[in-house]
GROMACS .gro file of C-alpha atoms in nm:
model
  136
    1UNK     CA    1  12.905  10.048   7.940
    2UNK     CA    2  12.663   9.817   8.108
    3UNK     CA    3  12.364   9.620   7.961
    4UNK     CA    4  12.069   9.773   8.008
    5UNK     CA    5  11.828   9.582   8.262
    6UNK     CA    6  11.470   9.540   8.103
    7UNK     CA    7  11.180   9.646   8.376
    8UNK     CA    8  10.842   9.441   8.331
    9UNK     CA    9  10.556   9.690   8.438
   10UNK     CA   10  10.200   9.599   8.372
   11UNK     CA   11   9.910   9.790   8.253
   12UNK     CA   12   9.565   9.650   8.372
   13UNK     CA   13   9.210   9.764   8.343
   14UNK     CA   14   8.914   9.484   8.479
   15UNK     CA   15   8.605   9.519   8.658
   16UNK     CA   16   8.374   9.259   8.844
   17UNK     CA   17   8.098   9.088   8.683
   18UNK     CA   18   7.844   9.296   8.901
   19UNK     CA   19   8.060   9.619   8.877
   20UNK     CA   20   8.120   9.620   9.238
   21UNK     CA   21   8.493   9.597   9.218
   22UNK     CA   22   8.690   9.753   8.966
   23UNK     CA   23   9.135   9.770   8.942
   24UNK     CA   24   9.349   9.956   8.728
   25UNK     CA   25   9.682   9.933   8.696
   26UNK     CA   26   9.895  10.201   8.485
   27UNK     CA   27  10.297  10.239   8.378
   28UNK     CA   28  10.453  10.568   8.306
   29UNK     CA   29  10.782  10.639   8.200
   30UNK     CA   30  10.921  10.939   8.329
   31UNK     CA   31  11.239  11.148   8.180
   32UNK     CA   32  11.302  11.481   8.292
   33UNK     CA   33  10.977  11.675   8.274
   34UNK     CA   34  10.818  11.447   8.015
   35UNK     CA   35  10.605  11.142   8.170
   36UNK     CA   36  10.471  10.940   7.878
   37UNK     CA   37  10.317  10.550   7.830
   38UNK     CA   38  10.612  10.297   7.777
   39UNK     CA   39  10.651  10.111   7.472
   40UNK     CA   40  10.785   9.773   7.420
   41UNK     CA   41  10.705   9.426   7.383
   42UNK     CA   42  10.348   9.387   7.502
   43UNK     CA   43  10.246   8.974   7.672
   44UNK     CA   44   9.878   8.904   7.761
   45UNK     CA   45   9.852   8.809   8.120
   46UNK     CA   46   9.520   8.726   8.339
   47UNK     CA   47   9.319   8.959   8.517
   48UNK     CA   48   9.214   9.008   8.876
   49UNK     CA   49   8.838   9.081   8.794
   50UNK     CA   50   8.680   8.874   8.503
   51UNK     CA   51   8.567   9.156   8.235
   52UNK     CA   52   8.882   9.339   8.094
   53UNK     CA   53   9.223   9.335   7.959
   54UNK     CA   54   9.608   9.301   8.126
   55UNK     CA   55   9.914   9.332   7.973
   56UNK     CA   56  10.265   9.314   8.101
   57UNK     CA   57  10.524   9.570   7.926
   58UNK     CA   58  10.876   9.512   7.932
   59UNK     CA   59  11.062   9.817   7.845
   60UNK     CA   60  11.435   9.911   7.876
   61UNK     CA   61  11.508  10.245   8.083
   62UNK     CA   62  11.784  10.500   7.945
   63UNK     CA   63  11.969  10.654   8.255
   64UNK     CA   64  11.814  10.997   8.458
   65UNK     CA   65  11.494  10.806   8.372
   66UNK     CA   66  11.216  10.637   8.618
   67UNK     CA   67  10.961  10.402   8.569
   68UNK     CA   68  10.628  10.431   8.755
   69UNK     CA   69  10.366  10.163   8.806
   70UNK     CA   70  10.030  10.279   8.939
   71UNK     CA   71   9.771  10.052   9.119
   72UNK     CA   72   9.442  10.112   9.230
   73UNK     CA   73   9.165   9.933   9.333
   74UNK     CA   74   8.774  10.025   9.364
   75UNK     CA   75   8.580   9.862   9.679
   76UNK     CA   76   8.234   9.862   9.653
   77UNK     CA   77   8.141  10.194   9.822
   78UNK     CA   78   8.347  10.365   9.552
   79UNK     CA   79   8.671  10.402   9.791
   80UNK     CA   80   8.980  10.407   9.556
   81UNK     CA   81   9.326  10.262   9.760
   82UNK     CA   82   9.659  10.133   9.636
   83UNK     CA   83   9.943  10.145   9.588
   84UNK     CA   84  10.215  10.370   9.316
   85UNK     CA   85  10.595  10.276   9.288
   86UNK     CA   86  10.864  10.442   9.132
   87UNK     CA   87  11.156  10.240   8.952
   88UNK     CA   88  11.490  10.346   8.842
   89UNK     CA   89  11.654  10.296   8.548
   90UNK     CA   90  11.838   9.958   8.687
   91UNK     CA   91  11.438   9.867   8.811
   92UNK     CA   92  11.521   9.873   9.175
   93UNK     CA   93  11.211   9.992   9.373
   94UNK     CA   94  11.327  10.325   9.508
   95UNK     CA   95  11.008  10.484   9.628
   96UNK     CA   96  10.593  10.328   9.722
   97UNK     CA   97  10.348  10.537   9.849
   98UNK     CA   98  10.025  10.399  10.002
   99UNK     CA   99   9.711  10.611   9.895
  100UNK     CA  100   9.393  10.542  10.130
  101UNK     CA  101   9.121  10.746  10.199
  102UNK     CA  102   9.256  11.039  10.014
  103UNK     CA  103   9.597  11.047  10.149
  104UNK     CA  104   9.962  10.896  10.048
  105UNK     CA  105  10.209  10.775  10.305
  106UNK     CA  106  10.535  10.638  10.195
  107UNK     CA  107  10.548  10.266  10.251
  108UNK     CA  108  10.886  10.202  10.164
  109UNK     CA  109  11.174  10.409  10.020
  110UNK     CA  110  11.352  10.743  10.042
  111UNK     CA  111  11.157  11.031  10.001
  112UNK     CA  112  11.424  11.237   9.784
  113UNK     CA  113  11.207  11.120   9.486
  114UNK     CA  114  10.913  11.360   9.606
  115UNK     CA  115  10.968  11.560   9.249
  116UNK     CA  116  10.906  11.243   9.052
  117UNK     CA  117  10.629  11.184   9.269
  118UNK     CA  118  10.462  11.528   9.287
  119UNK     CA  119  10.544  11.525   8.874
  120UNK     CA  120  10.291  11.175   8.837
  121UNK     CA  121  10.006  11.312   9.098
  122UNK     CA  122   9.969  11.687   8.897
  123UNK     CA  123   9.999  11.436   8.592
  124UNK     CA  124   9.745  11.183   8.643
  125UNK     CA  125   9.493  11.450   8.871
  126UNK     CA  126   9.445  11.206   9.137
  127UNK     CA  127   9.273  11.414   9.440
  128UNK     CA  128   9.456  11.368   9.783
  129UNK     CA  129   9.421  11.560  10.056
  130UNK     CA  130   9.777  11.467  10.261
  131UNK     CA  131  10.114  11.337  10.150
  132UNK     CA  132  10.278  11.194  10.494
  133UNK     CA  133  10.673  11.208  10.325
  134UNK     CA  134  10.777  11.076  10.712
  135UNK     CA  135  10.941  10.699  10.687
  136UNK     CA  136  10.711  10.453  10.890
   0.00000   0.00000   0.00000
């Protein structure tokens, strides 16, 4: 039986001092048809913005499970863009998607793990209004 690989995944929530700017960054653990907030040992880190809070996770996956890390980032006209990658359970990077001005694109990876995917939009209710599943 191998050693389980520990994934570090970061949950982040900062603004600007003006509130012009604004990131989050979210991790969800995904098994089956459940997709919950990870749990593990929990390390202060800096923030992008100056007002908030970060935190990196690291968190050991069981196996048929996937790790997502979401990351967004609020420009000053209130456009959202980022970025949301899906990790196995070994934390290889096995799916990113690009979301810009209301659409996703995959940016690297195969896009078998659409069900994962689809499973974290419906999840988190983030409006699109195009997913491009076509490899750049």
């Amino acid at each position: 039986m191998r050693a389980k690989r520990e994934i570090e995944l970061f949950y982040e929530r900062s603004r600007s001092r003006r509130n012009l700017h604004a990131k989050r960054r979210f991790a969800y653990v995904i098994c089956g048809d459940s997709i919950s907030e990870p749990t593990g040992l929990r390390t202060k880190v800096k923030t992008l913005y100056s007002i908030g809070e970060a935190y990196s996770i690291k968190i050991a996956l069981p196996e048929n499970c996937y790790a997502a890390q979401v990351d967004l980032v609020m420009n000053p006209r209130k456009r959202v863009k980022g970025y949301i990658s899906i990790y196995d359970y070994e934390g290889k990077l096995v799916l990113r998607m690009k979301y810009s001005k209301l659409k996703f694109r995959v940016s690297y990876g195969d896009s078998r793990y659409k069900d994962i995917f689809s499973k974290l939009i419906n999840f988190l209710k983030i409006p699109y209004k195009n997913i491009n599943w076509r490899k750049p």
